[in-house]
Amino acid sequence: MPPAEKAARRTAVDVTALLERGRTLATPVLRAAVDRLVSPMDTVAAYHFGWIDAQGNPTDGDGGKAVRPALAVLSAQVTGAAPEVGVPGAVAVELVHNFSLLHDDLMDGDEQRRHRDTVWKVHGPAQAILVGDALFALAGEVLLELGTVEAGRAARRLTTASRALIDGQAQDMSYEHRDRVSVEECLEMEGNKTGALLACASSIGAVLGGADARTADTLERYGHHLGLAFQAVDDLLGIWGDPEATGKQTWSDLRQRKKSLPVVAALAAGGPASEQLGEMLAADAKRQDFANFSEEEFAARAALIEEAGGREWTAGEARRQHTVAIEALNAVDMPEQVRDQFTALADFVVVRKR
Amino acid sequence: MPPAEKAARRTAVDVTALLERGRTLATPVLRAAVDRLVSPMDTVAAYHFGWIDAQGNPTDGDGGKAVRPALAVLSAQVTGAAPEVGVPGAVAVELVHNFSLLHDDLMDGDEQRRHRDTVWKVHGPAQAILVGDALFALAGEVLLELGTVEAGRAARRLTTASRALIDGQAQDMSYEHRDRVSVEECLEMEGNKTGALLACASSIGAVLGGADARTADTLERYGHHLGLAFQAVDDLLGIWGDPEATGKQTWSDLRQRKKSLPVVAALAAGGPASEQLGEMLAADAKRQDFANFSEEEFAARAALIEEAGGREWTAGEARRQHTVAIEALNAVDMPEQVRDQFTALADFVVVRKR
């Protein structure tokens, strides 16, 4: 197919409908799984997912972008199965993702997520730990109770992804205490923290649909690079994102002194702006009044990161990872419509504003 | 076989050797699994397991009683398989058990375990959360990487047990905020917190050895009641145990205001001592100086629990659960030597001093 025709087909995919389909298929099963938890864990989990407010009243929270469930149900169609076959996989991946959010928010001391107080702020640290554990256990249960050989394989891949997620959080926490982190270390951490679970989401429906190991591995490769693209965009939004859209504070990642891609790339770039940034961040690390920095002080740091090339490099990295992800798809036989939808989801990930 | 002969055979079992066998088979595989964790999680986990001290020097910690690994490798022999077949199950169960210890110690604020500072005291809350998560994920990995149908079944049972464990901790925490807890509620909580994982340990080797669902369910019943007997003994040791043997403070459970079996049984018994105890504990709940109570004040409460019959009832409950556990074994075909060993382990659990 000529490139122009390909591009036209990609644009014809309705990404909003694709995300909505994943959410619509997964949410009832996710809610039924959460309902199995004993009180008060069911309530705490419902608050975390945005289904109720802190007082217990129902809300119509949007529950995030829902890229993972969309990928999971789409991947079932690679094998010719119905999207529904991927639903237990979509739910299990969402449960693992939310287990990690509950624990990471507590470990990182993050007080806000999706414009709301985090679980540990509202219900206390013990509930954040316990409900996180419960969601992680539920993830295994949702898959393994299918009782099929395919479910066992899916559970194995999800366990591997979960371990990578935990490794990534360990690396992230240890990097916070270091002056310098290399670009390679940052990419490895992001591959673990974001790439592994998107890799699993992109293949789990296919695994449940009976795909062979090679097909599943290739879909994982797509998802892994999509995850790296996703995280590069997240890192850009973490500094230059619109707080109205992201639900985070301005200069959010700078306030938290995150060694995110734009920062490490700027520090690695060399040149006057890079050196000035390095000296400034080293001095910041010793200051007690960091939390009270003015908007202008953070803006000055963001400007230096940009001047040293950190913003441009990260935007380029998102595009490079996007390209590798799309190329991986070529190694798998699948209906052309499914391929177009995978491609459209990858396009969406790199242009999103939140 | 006449009862006298049966008893003689049971006494002939060397329980110490049986526990040692489980520990010897499981420990190298457990260590290899923990070695997969990225730094510093490997070190934190090694500290938790008692393999190194807080400074990182190797120690010869005993790693607990090791009842669970002994049960897991023994259960493989029910199917005629070698004890080694149960090892991945033993390791997975130990990983889940230790995941729950890491998180429970943090949630409960417990500063000591096995005569040593708990992980959150030494390495901080974030490491306790993260390493707990990692051990939980490793448990699934160790089973599922076997790649067999049996391993999938074993993982499913372990997931169910893990969820029960988490439910039990949720119940335990919610009971702490209540004035009264019924004996039934306490037994349900202890069935979740202790029974479920001992049930899984008692059957997981058999599941890996290819046992049918009925055999596995019956072994689980043995383990569940053994767990309830185990917990009744733990509850007795938590009040009247010798600190030298248990590694806990004197009157440990009273200091923590635990609604353990002797307490709830004493409160439910009625009569003058029961009523006096109820009034005293209700008054204690309002006092700010509770942590500074003298030995004599705790001893007075322990004496009232005993006078109201809480100690005797709990000791009786341990014996009743022990009997039900042994009876469950009769419903399963297994080599007589294996049955004797299961019985001897049950006997050990109810007479132990730590």
XYZ file of C-alpha atoms in Angstrom:
708
model
C 0.000 0.000 0.000
C 1.416 3.465 -0.862
C 2.428 5.539 2.185
C -0.251 8.181 1.508
C -2.996 5.576 1.523
C -1.594 4.042 4.717
C -1.619 7.402 6.462
C -5.193 7.998 5.317
C -6.308 4.650 6.782
C -4.595 5.467 10.085
C -6.347 8.816 10.329
C -9.643 7.069 9.626
C -9.356 5.108 12.919
C -11.485 6.649 15.652
C -9.094 6.485 18.632
C -11.672 7.899 21.024
C -14.028 5.048 20.143
C -11.190 2.535 20.509
C -10.328 3.810 24.005
C -14.023 3.890 24.886
C -14.459 0.286 23.766
C -11.651 -0.911 26.032
C -13.060 1.050 28.949
C -16.638 -0.159 28.349
C -15.599 -3.804 28.114
C -13.202 -3.759 31.071
C -14.948 -1.546 33.635
C -17.857 -3.854 34.630
C -15.463 -6.784 35.106
C -13.043 -4.557 37.030
C -15.861 -3.353 39.286
C -17.035 -6.920 39.909
C -13.463 -7.905 40.859
C -13.115 -4.957 43.264
C -16.504 -5.832 44.802
C -14.963 -9.084 46.030
C -12.804 -7.192 48.519
C -13.912 -7.156 52.156
C -14.847 -3.852 53.772
C -13.313 -1.277 53.938
C -10.978 -2.294 51.086
C -13.813 -2.243 48.525
C -14.596 1.384 49.420
C -10.954 2.456 49.401
C -10.434 0.838 45.991
C -13.617 2.450 44.614
C -12.286 5.823 45.780
C -8.947 5.166 44.097
C -10.617 4.266 40.793
C -12.675 7.469 40.962
C -16.026 5.690 41.301
C -16.863 7.380 44.614
C -15.651 10.494 46.423
C -13.997 10.655 49.858
C -17.462 10.712 51.489
C -18.532 7.581 49.616
C -20.880 9.275 47.124
C -20.852 7.968 43.529
C -18.927 10.139 41.067
C -18.452 9.979 37.348
C -14.646 9.991 37.360
C -13.155 9.229 33.951
C -10.678 6.670 35.304
C -7.748 7.799 33.202
C -6.912 7.470 29.525
C -7.560 3.702 29.382
C -4.801 3.033 26.833
C -3.965 -0.307 28.477
C -7.445 -1.883 28.292
C -7.782 -0.677 24.692
C -4.505 -2.426 23.808
C -5.423 -5.613 25.650
C -8.778 -6.129 23.925
C -7.308 -5.126 20.563
C -4.505 -7.666 20.931
C -7.047 -10.485 21.242
C -8.117 -9.645 17.675
C -4.598 -10.378 16.396
C -5.455 -14.067 16.734
C -8.876 -13.638 15.133
C -10.584 -13.881 18.532
C -13.307 -11.490 19.686
C -12.153 -8.438 21.664
C -14.025 -9.880 24.679
C -11.386 -12.633 24.926
C -8.891 -9.986 26.003
C -11.077 -8.607 28.812
C -9.648 -10.645 31.728
C -6.199 -9.566 30.516
C -7.283 -5.921 30.336
C -8.681 -6.118 33.869
C -5.602 -7.880 35.262
C -3.283 -5.271 33.714
C -5.424 -2.423 35.103
C -5.333 -4.039 38.543
C -1.529 -4.287 38.452
C -1.235 -0.718 37.169
C -3.419 0.585 39.986
C -1.650 -1.533 42.615
C 1.549 0.222 41.576
C -0.076 3.684 41.646
C -1.367 3.119 45.194
C 2.040 2.024 46.475
C 4.131 4.486 44.433
C 2.047 7.479 45.560
C 2.668 6.490 49.175
C 6.400 5.775 48.699
C 6.896 8.998 46.747
C 4.717 11.066 49.110
C 2.541 12.232 46.181
C -0.598 13.905 47.518
C -2.535 14.357 44.256
C -3.500 12.113 41.361
C -6.043 12.863 38.636
C -7.045 16.127 40.397
C -7.881 14.293 43.653
C -6.172 13.513 46.950
C -4.334 10.187 46.812
C -5.559 7.194 48.813
C -2.931 7.441 51.551
C -3.896 11.112 52.115
C -7.606 10.261 52.451
C -7.633 6.757 53.961
C -4.162 6.540 55.530
C -0.941 4.686 54.615
C -2.073 1.284 55.925
C -5.097 1.202 53.608
C -2.950 2.297 50.652
C -0.588 -0.618 51.305
C -3.304 -3.185 51.930
C -5.608 -2.247 49.051
C -2.607 -2.155 46.720
C -1.752 -5.688 47.818
C -5.361 -6.762 47.302
C -5.475 -5.378 43.737
C -2.202 -7.164 42.926
C -3.605 -10.463 44.229
C -6.901 -9.913 42.383
C -4.977 -9.513 39.125
C -3.617 -13.040 39.422
C -6.999 -14.353 40.476
C -8.875 -12.819 37.528
C -6.540 -14.564 35.089
C -5.909 -17.873 36.818
C -9.546 -18.602 37.599
C -10.063 -18.959 33.841
C -8.285 -22.272 34.417
C -6.855 -22.530 30.890
C -3.297 -23.121 29.697
C -3.453 -19.719 27.960
C -4.430 -18.010 31.222
C -1.391 -19.580 32.915
C 0.829 -18.172 30.166
C -0.815 -14.760 30.469
C -0.354 -14.798 34.240
C 3.312 -15.659 33.800
C 3.864 -12.701 31.463
C 1.976 -10.410 33.841
C 4.137 -11.557 36.757
C 7.294 -10.789 34.795
C 5.917 -7.349 33.937
C 4.986 -6.727 37.583
C 8.492 -7.560 38.715
C 9.910 -5.160 36.124
C 7.519 -2.484 37.395
C 8.817 -2.997 40.935
C 12.446 -2.983 39.716
C 11.712 0.312 37.954
C 10.307 1.874 41.107
C 13.390 0.690 43.053
C 15.647 2.320 40.436
C 13.562 5.499 40.418
C 13.820 5.807 44.202
C 17.561 5.142 44.250
C 18.178 7.703 41.466
C 16.566 10.412 43.595
C 19.469 10.160 46.019
C 22.112 10.478 43.309
C 23.592 13.612 41.752
C 23.928 12.163 38.278
C 21.948 9.568 36.354
C 22.915 8.609 32.811
C 20.460 8.693 29.917
C 20.868 4.894 29.609
C 19.979 4.366 33.280
C 16.954 6.610 32.901
C 15.772 4.703 29.815
C 16.259 1.372 31.600
C 14.222 2.595 34.568
C 11.459 3.902 32.289
C 11.458 0.657 30.318
C 10.794 -1.157 33.587
C 8.352 1.338 35.047
C 6.264 1.995 31.952
C 7.450 -0.208 29.086
C 6.937 -3.573 30.762
C 3.260 -3.167 31.586
C 2.380 -1.614 28.212
C 4.237 -4.549 26.632
C 2.083 -6.926 28.635
C -1.113 -5.002 27.783
C -0.260 -5.167 24.070
C 0.123 -8.941 24.068
C -2.072 -10.344 26.840
C -5.248 -10.519 24.759
C -3.355 -12.359 22.032
C -1.934 -14.785 24.619
C -5.466 -15.448 25.912
C -6.562 -15.937 22.299
C -3.944 -18.667 21.846
C -1.144 -16.765 20.062
C 2.230 -18.510 19.876
C 5.200 -17.249 21.906
C 6.822 -15.479 18.932
C 3.687 -13.463 18.182
C 3.299 -12.570 21.855
C 6.973 -11.555 22.118
C 6.669 -9.332 19.055
C 3.531 -7.639 20.372
C 5.413 -7.127 23.633
C 8.184 -5.415 21.664
C 5.615 -3.035 20.144
C 4.226 -2.316 23.617
C 7.637 -1.878 25.202
C 8.686 0.809 22.726
C 5.223 2.359 22.863
C 5.740 2.533 26.630
C 9.056 4.315 26.191
C 7.402 6.782 23.812
C 4.558 7.192 26.310
C 6.993 7.883 29.139
C 9.035 10.377 27.094
C 5.798 12.298 26.467
C 4.931 12.003 30.168
C 8.332 13.432 31.047
C 7.697 16.386 28.715
C 4.243 16.944 30.245
C 5.781 16.639 33.737
C 7.732 19.848 33.067
C 5.890 21.737 30.321
C 2.375 20.228 30.577
C -0.714 22.345 31.130
C -1.806 21.765 34.762
C -5.449 22.035 33.683
C -4.971 19.056 31.361
C -2.534 16.919 33.381
C -4.111 17.381 36.812
C -0.643 18.013 38.225
C 1.020 21.173 39.539
C 3.070 23.371 37.211
C 6.682 22.127 36.835
C 5.523 19.029 38.669
C 8.604 16.845 37.983
C 10.989 19.708 38.803
C 9.317 20.256 42.162
C 9.908 16.572 42.894
C 13.512 16.795 41.597
C 12.782 13.889 39.264
C 15.700 12.717 37.163
C 13.407 12.473 34.144
C 14.565 12.233 30.514
C 14.671 15.982 29.698
C 16.801 16.601 32.809
C 19.272 13.762 32.316
C 19.534 14.483 28.572
C 20.203 18.169 29.287
C 22.848 17.300 31.875
C 24.509 14.845 29.468
C 24.491 17.279 26.540
C 27.474 19.393 27.608
C 27.883 23.082 26.737
C 27.280 26.237 28.797
C 23.540 25.758 29.503
C 24.100 22.114 30.494
C 26.911 23.074 32.880
C 24.929 25.929 34.367
C 21.981 23.572 34.919
C 24.254 21.019 36.600
C 25.603 23.621 39.031
C 22.122 24.948 39.742
C 20.593 21.522 40.472
C 23.574 20.578 42.670
C 23.058 23.780 44.666
C 19.275 23.152 44.838
C 19.875 19.716 46.334
C 21.505 21.372 49.349
C 18.800 23.991 49.876
C 16.148 23.597 52.575
C 13.681 26.054 50.993
C 13.320 24.097 47.763
C 9.613 23.384 48.291
C 8.939 27.142 48.473
C 10.652 28.084 45.216
C 8.681 30.610 43.159
C 7.167 29.909 39.746
C 9.971 32.019 38.263
C 12.693 29.886 39.848
C 11.207 26.694 38.400
C 10.659 28.415 35.052
C 14.361 29.358 35.008
C 15.355 25.726 35.463
C 12.930 24.582 32.749
C 14.379 27.221 30.386
C 17.913 25.930 31.008
C 16.818 22.328 30.365
C 15.318 23.504 27.081
C 18.366 25.583 26.158
C 20.660 22.596 26.807
C 18.538 20.562 24.386
C 16.767 18.290 26.901
C 13.298 19.110 25.637
C 14.131 18.577 21.986
C 16.022 15.357 22.663
C 13.110 13.914 24.616
C 10.588 14.861 21.925
C 12.882 13.174 19.389
C 13.149 10.106 21.616
C 9.340 9.852 21.733
C 9.293 9.880 17.918
C 12.123 7.331 17.658
C 10.432 4.923 20.068
C 7.142 5.421 18.235
C 8.810 4.413 14.963
C 10.392 1.284 16.474
C 7.015 0.319 17.950
C 5.255 0.597 14.596
C 8.030 -1.369 12.883
C 7.635 -4.223 15.360
C 4.042 -4.634 14.196
C 5.273 -5.532 10.711
C 6.701 -8.799 12.034
C 3.245 -10.065 13.069
C 0.482 -11.348 10.801
C -2.807 -9.717 11.760
C -5.942 -8.307 10.113
C -5.066 -4.961 8.481
C -7.787 -3.200 10.457
C -6.216 -4.371 13.739
C -2.781 -3.181 12.578
C -4.260 0.242 11.733
C -5.769 0.453 15.212
C -2.477 -0.459 16.936
C -0.802 2.225 14.828
C -3.466 4.803 15.636
C -3.103 4.112 19.363
C 0.660 4.651 19.058
C 0.030 7.933 17.218
C -2.356 9.016 19.979
C 0.179 8.279 22.718
C 2.770 10.662 21.291
C 0.418 13.590 20.597
C -1.646 13.494 23.823
C -1.732 16.510 26.115
C -2.499 14.641 29.347
C -3.973 -50.374 63.435
C -4.607 -50.229 67.237
C -4.469 -46.685 68.690
C -1.438 -47.494 70.866
C 0.546 -48.624 67.833
C -0.544 -45.513 65.909
C 0.652 -43.245 68.708
C 3.968 -45.084 68.841
C 4.486 -44.553 65.106
C 3.714 -40.854 65.435
C 6.220 -40.413 68.244
C 8.792 -42.198 66.109
C 8.704 -39.347 63.539
C 11.657 -36.999 63.936
C 9.918 -33.607 63.568
C 13.178 -31.696 63.850
C 14.547 -33.638 60.877
C 11.308 -33.052 58.949
C 11.499 -29.295 59.530
C 15.188 -29.333 58.678
C 14.506 -31.176 55.412
C 11.991 -28.543 54.297
C 14.388 -25.749 55.216
C 17.359 -27.418 53.491
C 15.448 -28.059 50.281
C 13.766 -24.656 50.108
C 16.464 -22.239 51.276
C 18.849 -22.426 48.275
C 15.953 -21.901 45.840
C 14.572 -19.093 47.998
C 17.997 -17.422 48.054
C 18.361 -17.747 44.288
C 14.916 -16.151 43.839
C 15.776 -13.244 46.160
C 19.086 -12.775 44.304
C 17.078 -11.804 41.210
C 15.967 -8.561 42.868
C 17.739 -5.373 41.840
C 19.752 -3.459 44.428
C 18.957 -2.451 47.149
C 15.931 -4.776 47.296
C 18.137 -7.900 47.389
C 19.935 -6.587 50.472
C 16.743 -5.525 52.223
C 15.177 -8.939 51.571
C 18.329 -10.724 52.800
C 18.119 -8.675 56.003
C 14.459 -9.586 56.432
C 15.178 -13.312 56.002
C 17.940 -13.067 58.613
C 20.770 -13.886 56.181
C 22.609 -10.623 56.858
C 22.587 -8.040 59.644
C 21.731 -4.346 59.321
C 25.347 -3.611 58.309
C 25.243 -6.223 55.544
C 27.391 -8.870 57.280
C 26.350 -12.523 56.864
C 24.581 -14.006 59.890
C 23.350 -17.464 60.699
C 19.738 -16.519 61.458
C 17.441 -19.518 61.835
C 14.765 -18.109 59.537
C 11.821 -19.162 61.684
C 10.234 -22.521 62.396
C 9.894 -23.499 58.718
C 6.615 -25.378 59.214
C 5.320 -24.227 55.818
C 8.204 -25.538 53.675
C 8.125 -28.825 55.596
C 4.409 -29.191 54.784
C 4.859 -28.258 51.138
C 7.580 -30.800 50.384
C 5.777 -33.449 52.419
C 2.567 -32.883 50.457
C 4.353 -33.732 47.200
C 4.879 -37.229 48.620
C 1.106 -37.728 48.912
C 1.088 -38.293 45.161
C 4.114 -40.568 45.272
C 6.344 -37.781 43.898
C 9.745 -36.921 45.375
C 9.785 -34.191 48.049
C 11.790 -32.042 45.601
C 8.661 -31.673 43.435
C 7.146 -29.551 46.206
C 10.109 -27.153 46.444
C 8.827 -24.407 44.095
C 5.581 -24.521 46.084
C 7.462 -24.290 49.388
C 9.440 -21.322 48.107
C 6.365 -19.561 46.708
C 4.497 -19.994 50.011
C 7.488 -18.672 51.982
C 7.684 -15.662 49.662
C 3.995 -14.872 50.185
C 4.334 -15.368 53.946
C 7.276 -12.990 54.113
C 5.602 -10.451 51.818
C 2.782 -10.333 54.367
C 5.173 -10.027 57.323
C 6.973 -7.064 55.707
C 3.715 -5.210 55.037
C 1.923 -6.198 58.269
C 4.855 -5.092 60.450
C 4.741 -1.684 58.794
C 0.941 -1.345 58.941
C 0.857 -2.504 62.573
C 3.889 -0.417 63.560
C 5.677 -3.515 64.932
C 9.316 -2.710 65.596
C 10.642 -6.182 66.411
C 10.433 -9.592 64.743
C 12.496 -12.669 65.585
C 14.592 -10.664 68.100
C 15.569 -8.087 65.433
C 14.413 -4.672 64.260
C 11.817 -4.965 61.496
C 12.657 -3.909 57.926
C 10.761 -0.616 58.045
C 12.683 0.350 61.220
C 16.062 -0.386 59.591
C 15.536 0.416 55.899
C 12.486 2.716 56.022
C 8.799 2.288 55.094
C 9.298 2.637 51.326
C 11.703 -0.328 51.191
C 9.356 -2.410 53.345
C 6.521 -1.744 50.888
C 8.601 -2.284 47.762
C 10.446 -5.412 48.862
C 7.161 -6.888 50.090
C 5.711 -6.273 46.626
C 8.769 -7.846 45.023
C 8.520 -11.009 47.144
C 4.816 -11.313 46.271
C 5.597 -11.007 42.552
C 8.503 -13.472 42.855
C 6.127 -16.032 44.387
C 4.030 -16.075 41.218
C 7.131 -16.126 39.052
C 8.708 -19.103 40.832
C 5.586 -21.183 40.193
C 4.518 -19.982 36.762
C 7.947 -20.248 35.175
C 7.629 -24.019 35.607
C 5.248 -23.648 32.662
C 3.125 -26.695 33.523
C -0.630 -27.081 33.932
C -0.008 -28.152 37.545
C 1.973 -24.977 38.225
C -0.950 -22.899 36.928
C -3.262 -24.720 39.349
C -0.807 -24.211 42.213
C -0.527 -20.501 41.388
C -4.291 -20.185 41.393
C -4.562 -21.734 44.868
C -1.739 -19.521 46.118
C -3.493 -16.429 44.774
C -6.689 -17.388 46.580
C -4.713 -17.914 49.787
C -2.957 -14.559 49.343
C -6.272 -12.771 48.982
C -7.540 -14.455 52.139
C -4.365 -13.340 53.939
C -5.036 -9.757 52.875
C -8.714 -10.018 53.878
C -7.563 -11.283 57.274
C -5.225 -8.343 57.763
C -8.057 -5.946 56.793
C -10.322 -7.594 59.391
C -7.552 -7.543 62.016
C -6.988 -3.808 61.482
C -10.704 -2.977 61.568
C -11.214 -5.003 64.775
C -8.604 -2.864 66.541
C -10.945 0.101 66.277
C -13.901 -1.789 67.742
C -14.846 -2.331 71.403
C -16.208 -5.829 70.890
C -15.326 -8.609 68.479
C -17.166 -11.926 68.572
C -15.377 -15.277 68.846
C -16.753 -16.161 65.388
C -15.341 -12.985 63.856
C -11.981 -13.665 65.483
C -11.921 -17.238 64.155
C -12.858 -16.031 60.667
C -10.051 -13.482 60.750
C -7.538 -16.078 61.974
C -8.730 -18.542 59.333
C -7.902 -15.926 56.710
C -4.681 -14.676 58.267
C -3.148 -18.014 59.209
C -5.370 -20.847 58.013
C -5.389 -20.005 54.322
C -1.628 -20.044 53.790
C -1.070 -23.177 55.886
C -3.863 -24.763 53.824
C -2.000 -23.828 50.665
C 1.336 -25.049 52.068
C -0.242 -28.413 52.939
C -1.523 -29.012 49.425
C 0.761 -27.151 47.023
C 3.320 -29.945 46.708
C 0.542 -32.424 45.953
C -0.899 -30.054 43.321
C 2.552 -29.809 41.697
C 2.756 -33.609 41.863
C -0.474 -33.896 39.869
C -3.019 -34.564 42.644
C -6.689 -34.233 41.692
C -8.817 -31.353 42.999
C -10.501 -33.465 45.705
C -7.175 -34.571 47.186
C -5.871 -31.009 47.105
C -9.059 -29.677 48.733
C -8.839 -32.259 51.510
C -5.185 -31.461 52.200
C -6.194 -27.805 52.292
C -8.795 -28.691 54.928
C -6.070 -30.322 57.032
C -3.895 -27.230 56.648
C -6.724 -24.810 57.359
C -7.538 -26.429 60.705
C -3.851 -26.838 61.471
C -3.558 -23.104 60.851
C -6.369 -22.387 63.300
C -4.647 -24.608 65.896
C -1.352 -22.851 65.132
C -2.949 -19.436 65.619
C -4.685 -20.436 68.872
C -1.248 -21.460 70.209
C 0.223 -18.198 68.886
C -2.490 -16.270 70.714
C -1.612 -18.105 73.948
C 2.106 -17.387 73.430
C 1.248 -13.746 72.632
C 0.051 -13.321 76.223
C 1.736 -16.033 78.315
C 4.736 -16.912 76.116
C 8.306 -16.772 77.380
C 9.923 -13.678 75.778
C 13.232 -15.562 75.566
C 11.595 -18.185 73.355
C 9.162 -16.064 71.338
C 11.431 -13.089 70.674
C 8.563 -10.785 71.621
C 8.011 -8.540 74.648
C 6.156 -9.870 77.689
C 2.349 -9.564 77.317
C 3.042 -8.678 73.695
C -0.550 -8.979 72.384
C -1.940 -7.094 75.394
C 0.437 -4.211 74.783
C -0.903 -4.036 71.222
C -4.520 -4.351 72.459
C -4.997 -7.280 70.098
C -8.475 -8.786 70.054
C -6.942 -12.263 70.082
C -8.805 -15.471 70.931
C -8.143 -15.553 74.703
C -9.388 -11.967 74.987
C -12.547 -12.355 72.892
C -13.341 -15.710 74.508
C -12.923 -14.189 77.986
C -15.151 -11.249 77.072
C -17.795 -13.576 75.616
C -17.754 -15.927 78.633
C -19.873 -13.782 80.971
C -19.529 -13.839 84.758
C -17.766 -11.454 87.166
C -14.196 -11.787 85.788
C -15.437 -11.366 82.210
C -17.400 -8.238 83.118
C -14.525 -6.769 85.111
C -12.199 -7.407 82.152
C -14.644 -5.717 79.761
C -14.795 -2.595 81.942
C -11.028 -2.527 82.373
C -10.272 -2.838 78.620
C -12.908 -0.195 77.777
C -11.239 2.171 80.273
C -7.756 1.285 78.876
C -8.893 2.232 75.363
C -9.419 5.819 76.555
C -6.101 6.121 78.400
C -3.160 7.956 76.866
C -0.528 6.336 79.138
C -1.308 2.795 77.935
C 2.139 2.284 76.413
C 3.732 2.977 79.802
C 1.692 0.461 81.812
C 3.771 -1.514 84.301
C 4.363 -5.267 84.124
C 1.935 -5.600 87.036
C -0.854 -3.814 85.176
C -0.515 -6.143 82.174
C -0.231 -9.156 84.494
C -3.521 -8.129 86.143
C -5.274 -8.123 82.780
C -3.767 -11.498 81.845
C -4.965 -12.912 85.174
C -8.518 -11.705 84.513
C -8.494 -13.244 81.020
C -7.420 -16.522 82.595
C -9.989 -16.272 85.406
C -12.765 -15.636 82.862
C -11.730 -18.833 81.074
C -10.105 -17.286 77.976
C -6.851 -19.182 78.362
C -8.501 -22.556 78.882
C -10.960 -22.043 76.027
C -8.157 -21.154 73.613
C -6.054 -24.161 74.648
C -9.155 -26.313 74.082
C -9.708 -24.688 70.696
C -6.132 -25.551 69.681
C -6.830 -29.193 70.592
C -10.189 -29.223 68.773
C -8.721 -27.787 65.585
C -5.814 -30.226 65.832
C -8.296 -33.125 65.964
C -10.270 -31.882 62.943
C -7.004 -31.459 61.017
C -5.921 -35.037 61.723
C -9.372 -36.343 60.785
C -9.204 -34.604 57.406
C -6.115 -36.670 56.586
C -8.209 -39.870 56.779
C -10.090 -38.843 53.645
C -6.922 -38.924 51.517
C -5.051 -41.987 50.268
C -1.352 -41.574 50.964
C 1.649 -43.639 52.078
C 1.305 -44.383 55.819
C 4.709 -42.830 56.505
C 3.575 -39.551 54.936
C 0.384 -39.585 57.009
C 2.448 -40.132 60.184
C 4.614 -37.164 59.264
C 1.619 -34.877 58.654
C 0.267 -35.984 62.034
C 3.579 -35.398 63.792
C 3.803 -31.881 62.324
C 0.305 -31.164 63.649
C 1.344 -32.464 67.071
C 4.417 -30.220 66.996
C 2.365 -27.124 66.147
C 0.209 -27.420 69.273
C 3.029 -28.108 71.752
C 5.581 -25.557 70.505
C 6.864 -22.832 72.824
C 7.747 -20.265 70.139
